[in-house]
Short mmCIF file of C-alpha atoms and ligand atoms in Angstrom, two decimals:
data_model
loop_
_atom_site.label_atom_id
_atom_site.label_comp_id
_atom_site.label_asym_id
_atom_site.label_seq_id
_atom_site.Cartn_x
_atom_site.Cartn_y
_atom_site.Cartn_z
CA UNK A 27 13.30 19.48 4.97
CA UNK A 28 10.46 16.91 4.52
CA UNK A 29 9.37 15.83 1.00
CA UNK A 30 6.33 13.64 0.33
CA UNK A 31 7.38 11.81 -2.87
CA UNK A 32 6.24 8.25 -2.21
CA UNK A 33 4.60 5.85 0.35
CA UNK A 34 8.08 5.44 1.90
CA UNK A 35 7.89 8.99 3.17
CA UNK A 36 5.02 8.03 5.50
CA UNK A 37 6.77 7.32 8.96
CA UNK A 38 3.81 5.96 10.80
CA UNK A 39 0.94 4.76 8.61
CA UNK A 40 -1.56 4.18 11.35
CA UNK A 41 -0.67 7.44 13.01
CA UNK A 42 -1.20 9.36 9.85
CA UNK A 43 -4.59 7.74 9.15
CA UNK A 44 -5.86 8.32 12.66
CA UNK A 45 -4.59 12.01 12.31
CA UNK A 46 -6.43 12.42 9.05
CA UNK A 47 -9.57 11.14 10.35
CA UNK A 48 -9.33 13.54 13.35
CA UNK A 49 -8.75 16.30 10.93
CA UNK A 50 -11.79 15.32 9.00
CA UNK A 51 -13.80 15.87 12.18
CA UNK A 52 -12.06 19.17 12.86
CA UNK A 53 -10.70 20.50 9.57
CA UNK A 54 -9.79 23.91 10.92
CA UNK A 55 -8.03 22.51 14.05
CA UNK A 56 -4.65 23.76 12.65
CA UNK A 57 -5.89 26.79 10.67
CA UNK A 58 -2.91 28.91 12.01
CA UNK A 59 -0.20 26.41 11.29
CA UNK A 60 0.33 27.64 7.67
CA UNK A 61 -0.74 31.32 8.04
CA UNK A 62 2.68 32.61 6.85
CA UNK A 63 3.18 30.00 4.32
CA UNK A 64 2.46 29.63 0.53
CA UNK A 65 2.10 26.52 -1.40
CA UNK A 66 2.78 26.45 -5.16
CA UNK A 67 1.02 23.79 -7.14
CA UNK A 68 2.49 23.04 -10.79
CA UNK A 69 0.47 20.91 -12.98
CA UNK A 70 1.92 19.27 -16.10
CA UNK A 71 -1.30 17.30 -16.58
CA UNK A 72 -4.96 17.74 -16.03
CA UNK A 73 -6.66 17.40 -12.54
CA UNK A 74 -9.95 17.89 -10.87
CA UNK A 75 -9.53 16.28 -7.43
CA UNK A 76 -5.81 16.80 -6.77
CA UNK A 77 -5.94 20.49 -7.70
CA UNK A 78 -9.01 21.26 -5.60
CA UNK A 79 -8.46 18.89 -2.59
CA UNK A 80 -4.83 20.03 -2.14
CA UNK A 81 -5.90 23.63 -2.34
CA UNK A 82 -8.66 22.97 0.05
CA UNK A 83 -6.26 21.21 2.55
CA UNK A 84 -3.86 24.10 2.27
CA UNK A 85 -6.62 26.66 2.88
CA UNK A 86 -7.79 24.62 5.87
CA UNK A 87 -4.27 24.99 7.19
CA UNK A 88 -4.30 28.72 6.70
CA UNK A 89 -2.00 28.68 3.76
CA UNK A 90 -1.98 30.83 0.63
CA UNK A 91 -2.07 28.84 -2.65
CA UNK A 92 -0.55 29.64 -6.10
CA UNK A 93 -1.40 27.35 -9.03
CA UNK A 94 0.04 26.96 -12.47
CA UNK A 95 -0.93 24.73 -15.42
CA UNK A 96 2.12 24.11 -17.60
CA UNK A 97 0.01 22.74 -20.32
CA UNK A 98 -1.09 26.20 -21.43
CA UNK A 99 0.34 28.87 -19.26
CA UNK A 100 3.93 28.14 -18.21
CA UNK A 101 6.92 28.27 -20.52
CA UNK A 102 7.79 24.80 -21.80
CA UNK A 103 10.45 23.45 -19.68
CA UNK A 104 13.70 21.69 -20.45
CA UNK A 105 14.69 18.94 -17.94
CA UNK A 106 17.82 17.40 -19.61
CA UNK A 107 21.09 18.55 -18.38
CA UNK A 108 23.54 20.09 -20.88
CA UNK A 109 21.07 20.27 -23.80
CA UNK A 110 21.45 23.01 -26.55
CA UNK A 111 18.02 24.53 -26.09
CA UNK A 112 17.44 25.54 -29.68
CA UNK A 113 14.18 23.58 -30.02
CA UNK A 114 10.70 24.06 -28.40
CA UNK A 115 11.63 24.39 -24.74
CA UNK A 116 12.13 27.95 -23.51
CA UNK A 117 13.26 27.55 -20.01
CA UNK A 118 15.35 25.08 -17.91
CA UNK A 119 13.99 23.60 -14.81
CA UNK A 120 17.29 24.64 -12.99
CA UNK A 121 16.09 28.34 -13.26
CA UNK A 122 12.37 27.57 -12.90
CA UNK A 123 12.66 25.57 -9.74
CA UNK A 124 14.98 28.14 -8.09
CA UNK A 125 12.53 30.96 -9.05
CA UNK A 126 9.53 29.19 -7.76
CA UNK A 127 11.35 28.40 -4.46
CA UNK A 128 11.47 32.09 -3.73
CA UNK A 129 7.83 32.51 -4.06
CA UNK A 130 6.71 29.50 -2.10
CA UNK A 131 7.38 27.39 1.04
CA UNK A 132 6.15 23.93 -0.40
CA UNK A 133 5.96 22.91 -4.10
CA UNK A 134 3.44 20.44 -5.36
CA UNK A 135 4.21 18.85 -8.76
CA UNK A 136 1.97 16.70 -11.00
CA UNK A 137 3.85 15.22 -13.87
CA UNK A 138 2.47 11.79 -15.36
CA UNK A 139 4.49 9.05 -17.09
CA UNK A 140 5.14 9.69 -20.64
CA UNK A 141 4.35 5.85 -21.23
CA UNK A 142 6.85 5.96 -24.14
CA UNK A 143 10.07 5.13 -22.47
CA UNK A 144 10.02 3.06 -19.38
CA UNK A 145 13.63 3.87 -18.09
CA UNK A 146 12.91 7.74 -18.55
CA UNK A 147 9.67 7.38 -16.61
CA UNK A 148 11.31 5.41 -13.82
CA UNK A 149 13.95 8.05 -13.43
CA UNK A 150 11.19 10.50 -12.61
CA UNK A 151 12.99 13.28 -14.29
CA UNK A 152 10.44 16.02 -13.80
CA UNK A 153 9.73 15.67 -10.05
CA UNK A 154 13.35 14.70 -9.38
CA UNK A 155 14.71 17.80 -11.11
CA UNK A 156 12.36 19.99 -9.16
CA UNK A 157 13.49 18.31 -5.97
CA UNK A 158 17.18 18.76 -6.92
CA UNK A 159 17.03 22.42 -8.00
CA UNK A 160 14.25 23.67 -5.65
CA UNK A 161 15.19 24.67 -2.06
CA UNK A 162 11.84 23.89 -0.67
CA UNK A 163 10.06 20.51 0.00
CA UNK A 164 8.32 18.82 -2.83
CA UNK A 165 4.89 17.13 -2.71
CA UNK A 166 4.08 14.47 -5.29
CA UNK A 167 0.71 15.07 -6.86
CA UNK A 168 1.14 12.08 -9.16
CA UNK A 169 4.45 11.43 -10.64
CA UNK A 170 5.50 8.85 -13.36
CA UNK A 171 5.43 5.80 -10.99
CA UNK A 172 3.40 6.90 -7.93
CA UNK A 173 0.41 8.73 -6.66
CA UNK A 174 1.05 8.68 -2.78
CA UNK A 175 -1.71 11.15 -2.01
CA UNK A 176 -4.34 8.96 -3.69
CA UNK A 177 -3.00 5.85 -1.90
CA UNK A 178 -3.12 7.51 1.48
CA UNK A 179 -6.70 8.62 0.80
CA UNK A 180 -7.70 5.07 -0.21
CA UNK A 181 -6.28 3.59 2.97
CA UNK A 182 -8.03 6.33 5.06
CA UNK A 183 -11.32 5.41 3.27
CA UNK A 184 -10.77 1.64 3.88
CA UNK A 185 -10.12 2.21 7.56
CA UNK A 186 -13.15 4.38 7.93
CA UNK A 187 -15.50 1.83 6.18
CA UNK A 188 -14.04 -1.55 7.23
CA UNK A 189 -16.29 -3.78 9.25
CA UNK A 190 -13.76 -6.33 10.41
CA UNK A 191 -10.22 -5.96 11.61
CA UNK A 192 -8.48 -7.43 8.43
CA UNK A 193 -10.81 -7.00 5.58
CA UNK A 194 -10.20 -8.70 2.16
CA UNK A 195 -9.05 -6.05 -0.41
CA UNK A 196 -8.79 -6.70 -4.11
CA UNK A 197 -7.13 -4.42 -6.64
CA UNK A 198 -8.67 -5.37 -10.09
CA UNK A 199 -7.49 -4.19 -13.52
CA UNK A 200 -10.27 -2.92 -15.79
CA UNK A 201 -10.26 -2.15 -19.55
CA UNK A 202 -9.78 1.33 -20.83
CA UNK A 203 -9.40 2.73 -24.38
CA UNK A 204 -6.50 4.92 -23.60
CA UNK A 205 -2.97 4.15 -22.30
CA UNK A 206 -3.03 5.06 -18.54
CA UNK A 207 -0.11 5.24 -16.18
CA UNK A 208 0.65 2.53 -13.52
CA UNK A 209 1.17 5.26 -10.79
CA UNK A 210 -2.18 4.85 -8.92
CA UNK A 211 -1.90 0.98 -8.87
CA UNK A 212 1.71 1.17 -7.83
CA UNK A 213 1.18 3.42 -4.87
CA UNK A 214 -2.01 1.41 -3.72
CA UNK A 215 -0.05 -1.82 -3.73
CA UNK A 216 2.78 -0.20 -1.73
CA UNK A 217 0.47 1.13 0.91
CA UNK A 218 -1.37 -2.37 1.08
CA UNK A 219 2.07 -3.92 1.70
CA UNK A 220 2.87 -1.33 4.30
CA UNK A 221 -0.31 -2.25 6.21
CA UNK A 222 0.39 -5.90 5.61
CA UNK A 223 -3.26 -6.21 4.53
CA UNK A 224 -5.12 -9.19 3.25
CA UNK A 225 -4.56 -8.15 -0.36
CA UNK A 226 -5.01 -9.69 -3.83
CA UNK A 227 -4.28 -8.21 -7.22
CA UNK A 228 -6.10 -9.50 -10.27
CA UNK A 229 -5.33 -8.65 -14.01
CA UNK A 230 -5.12 -10.44 -17.29
CA UNK A 231 -1.99 -12.44 -17.90
CA UNK A 232 0.65 -10.16 -19.30
CA UNK A 233 -0.50 -7.11 -17.39
CA UNK A 234 1.95 -7.65 -14.54
CA UNK A 235 3.11 -4.48 -12.86
CA UNK A 236 6.74 -3.70 -12.06
CA UNK A 237 7.95 -6.70 -9.92
CA UNK A 238 9.83 -4.29 -7.83
CA UNK A 239 6.60 -2.84 -6.73
CA UNK A 240 4.30 -6.09 -6.52
CA UNK A 241 7.11 -8.03 -4.59
CA UNK A 242 5.34 -10.90 -3.10
CA UNK A 243 1.74 -9.54 -3.15
CA UNK A 244 -0.68 -12.28 -4.24
CA UNK A 245 -1.66 -12.19 -7.93
CA UNK A 246 -4.74 -14.12 -9.09
CA UNK A 247 -5.44 -14.09 -12.83
CA UNK A 248 -8.99 -15.51 -12.51
CA UNK A 249 -10.99 -12.25 -11.64
CA UNK A 250 -13.99 -14.21 -10.29
CA UNK A 251 -11.75 -16.21 -7.88
CA UNK A 252 -9.94 -13.03 -6.78
CA UNK A 253 -13.23 -11.24 -6.15
CA UNK A 254 -14.72 -14.08 -4.00
CA UNK A 255 -15.61 -12.77 -0.51
CA UNK A 256 -14.03 -9.47 -1.04
CA UNK A 257 -14.78 -6.53 1.29
CA UNK A 258 -13.18 -3.81 -0.87
CA UNK A 259 -12.73 -3.97 -4.70
CA UNK A 260 -10.37 -1.27 -5.81
CA UNK A 261 -10.60 -0.86 -9.60
CA UNK A 262 -8.06 0.67 -11.93
CA UNK A 263 -6.83 0.37 -15.46
CA UNK A 264 -3.12 0.51 -16.27
CA UNK A 265 -1.33 0.18 -19.46
CA UNK A 266 0.93 -2.65 -20.11
CA UNK A 267 4.19 -2.55 -18.11
CA UNK A 268 6.23 -5.15 -20.04
CA UNK A 269 5.07 -3.97 -23.54
CA UNK A 270 5.50 -0.51 -22.02
CA UNK A 271 2.59 1.97 -22.27
CA UNK A 272 0.71 -0.38 -24.79
CA UNK A 273 -3.04 -1.15 -24.69
CA UNK A 274 -3.03 -4.91 -25.49
CA UNK A 275 -6.19 -5.95 -23.92
CA UNK A 276 -9.60 -4.18 -23.95
CA UNK A 277 -11.57 -7.42 -22.79
CA UNK A 278 -15.01 -6.10 -21.66
CA UNK A 279 -15.32 -9.09 -19.49
CA UNK A 280 -12.95 -7.46 -16.99
CA UNK A 281 -15.37 -4.58 -16.48
CA UNK A 282 -16.73 -4.39 -12.88
CA UNK A 283 -20.56 -5.18 -12.53
CA UNK A 284 -22.87 -5.22 -9.67
CA UNK A 285 -22.95 -9.14 -9.94
CA UNK A 286 -19.05 -9.29 -9.64
CA UNK A 287 -18.91 -6.93 -6.76
CA UNK A 288 -21.19 -9.00 -4.55
CA UNK A 289 -21.31 -7.41 -1.09
CA UNK A 290 -17.97 -5.52 -1.50
CA UNK A 291 -17.55 -1.72 -1.47
CA UNK A 292 -16.35 -0.37 -4.83
CA UNK A 293 -13.42 1.94 -4.86
CA UNK A 294 -11.80 4.03 -7.72
CA UNK A 295 -9.63 7.05 -7.65
CA UNK A 296 -11.67 8.83 -10.43
CA UNK A 297 -11.96 10.11 -13.17
CA UNK A 298 -13.69 6.88 -14.31
CA UNK A 299 -15.29 5.92 -17.59
CA UNK A 300 -18.82 4.59 -17.01
CA UNK A 301 -19.78 1.31 -18.55
CA UNK A 302 -16.18 0.73 -19.72
CA UNK A 303 -14.33 0.41 -16.40
CA UNK A 304 -17.42 -0.13 -14.23
CA UNK A 305 -21.19 -0.23 -14.97
CA UNK A 306 -23.63 2.44 -13.97
CA UNK A 307 -25.39 0.36 -11.39
CA UNK A 308 -22.38 0.18 -9.32
CA UNK A 309 -21.35 3.84 -9.39
CA UNK A 310 -25.02 4.76 -8.76
CA UNK A 311 -25.55 2.07 -6.04
CA UNK A 312 -24.85 2.37 -2.36
CA UNK A 313 -21.80 0.14 -2.32
CA UNK A 314 -19.63 2.75 -4.20
CA UNK A 315 -17.21 4.81 -2.09
CA UNK A 316 -15.87 6.93 -4.93
CA UNK A 317 -17.41 10.20 -3.77
CA UNK A 318 -16.24 9.56 -0.22
CA UNK A 319 -12.70 8.78 -1.51
CA UNK A 320 -12.62 12.15 -3.40
CA UNK A 321 -13.73 13.82 -0.08
CA UNK A 322 -10.94 12.12 1.87
CA UNK A 323 -8.38 13.58 -0.60
CA UNK A 324 -8.64 16.79 1.27
CA UNK A 325 -7.80 15.17 4.61
CA UNK A 326 -4.89 13.03 3.20
CA UNK A 327 -3.38 16.17 1.72
CA UNK A 328 -3.98 17.96 4.93
CA UNK A 329 -2.13 15.48 7.04
CA UNK A 330 0.80 15.35 4.57
CA UNK A 331 0.89 19.23 4.47
CA UNK A 332 0.64 19.46 8.20
CA UNK A 333 3.75 17.12 8.49
CA UNK A 334 5.57 19.11 5.90
CA UNK A 335 4.80 22.53 7.56
CA UNK A 336 5.86 21.29 10.97
CA UNK A 337 9.41 20.66 9.65
CA UNK A 338 9.73 24.10 8.07
CA UNK A 339 12.03 26.58 9.77
C1 AN0 B 654 -4.85 9.20 -14.54
C2 AN0 B 654 -4.09 7.95 -14.28
O1 AN0 B 654 -4.61 6.84 -14.49
O2 AN0 B 654 -3.03 7.97 -13.75
C3 AN0 B 654 -5.07 10.02 -13.17
C4 AN0 B 654 -5.74 9.27 -12.14
C5 AN0 B 654 -5.82 9.89 -10.87
N1 AN0 B 654 -6.06 8.97 -15.21
C6 AN0 B 654 -6.39 9.33 -16.41
O3 AN0 B 654 -5.46 9.90 -17.04
C7 AN0 B 654 -7.68 9.07 -16.85
N1 CP B 655 -7.83 10.94 -8.39
C1 CP B 655 -7.21 12.09 -8.91
O1 CP B 655 -5.95 12.16 -8.67
O2 CP B 655 -7.96 12.83 -9.63
P1 CP B 655 -7.45 14.02 -10.51
O3 CP B 655 -6.76 13.46 -11.71
O4 CP B 655 -8.83 14.70 -11.06
O5 CP B 655 -6.74 14.96 -9.71
#
């Protein structure tokens, strides 16, 4: 049974990127592969791209799709073992996961970090509980610590648009009024490491991510220096990791402008706040790849689902 929970589940990064780009040319090439299969997508948080692109990918592979939003529709689930369930939560994941496994062949889960308790978030209780109690493979649609569908998309987009063999890629932190997870940045860093890319991370001092993720990736606190001669600038806010989940810096000087971007391509996973994270001129200009990234979400999901389907009995 093949799960897709993190970048570590990619067994051949170059192969997957190549296959995804081939699927982009012929999206219906494997339209019969999933014709007897159903995917269930469970959302504990909002989504536009992940929901629709994963659905689209599944449909391109001939699958049926069932979607539930737990925010409003589902019973509030309990994830702790051995709890006396006399509070708000109506149903335990033990039952829910087994029940859903009977209706579906693959299960996608989106469950963001709480950003309240670092240890709890790093334990990945929601997605790991589904993995533990479901009898079908689980697809990570952004968990507490990773967003591996996004990172695969981002690499596909870079490979598509690069003009040299080893482009300079920079991940830049940007300000944001709300506390956001570290998941997107984490997975992007991991896939850059997997590719052994020419890669630099820039953020204000104190905004270091988990050292278990950044490892020996280059960190440059001076944004201007980091951005010099960049080919791709990937921008993302994350809330503080050390002072866990806090917004301790909203320095507008970190916003990405046309001037800072130079000749580089601009990348962001979306949704993005205009004129907070990045100025209008960049998003509306022809160096922005954000819409193409969102398009590539379909083909990243499609290659992942294809790999998962191929291992089903
Ligand atoms: C989420 C995040 O930063 O993880 C989802 C991004 C794909 N973004 C927001 O909550 C705005
Ligand atoms: N990039 C991304 O995952 O977008 P959604 O949150 O809209 O799914």
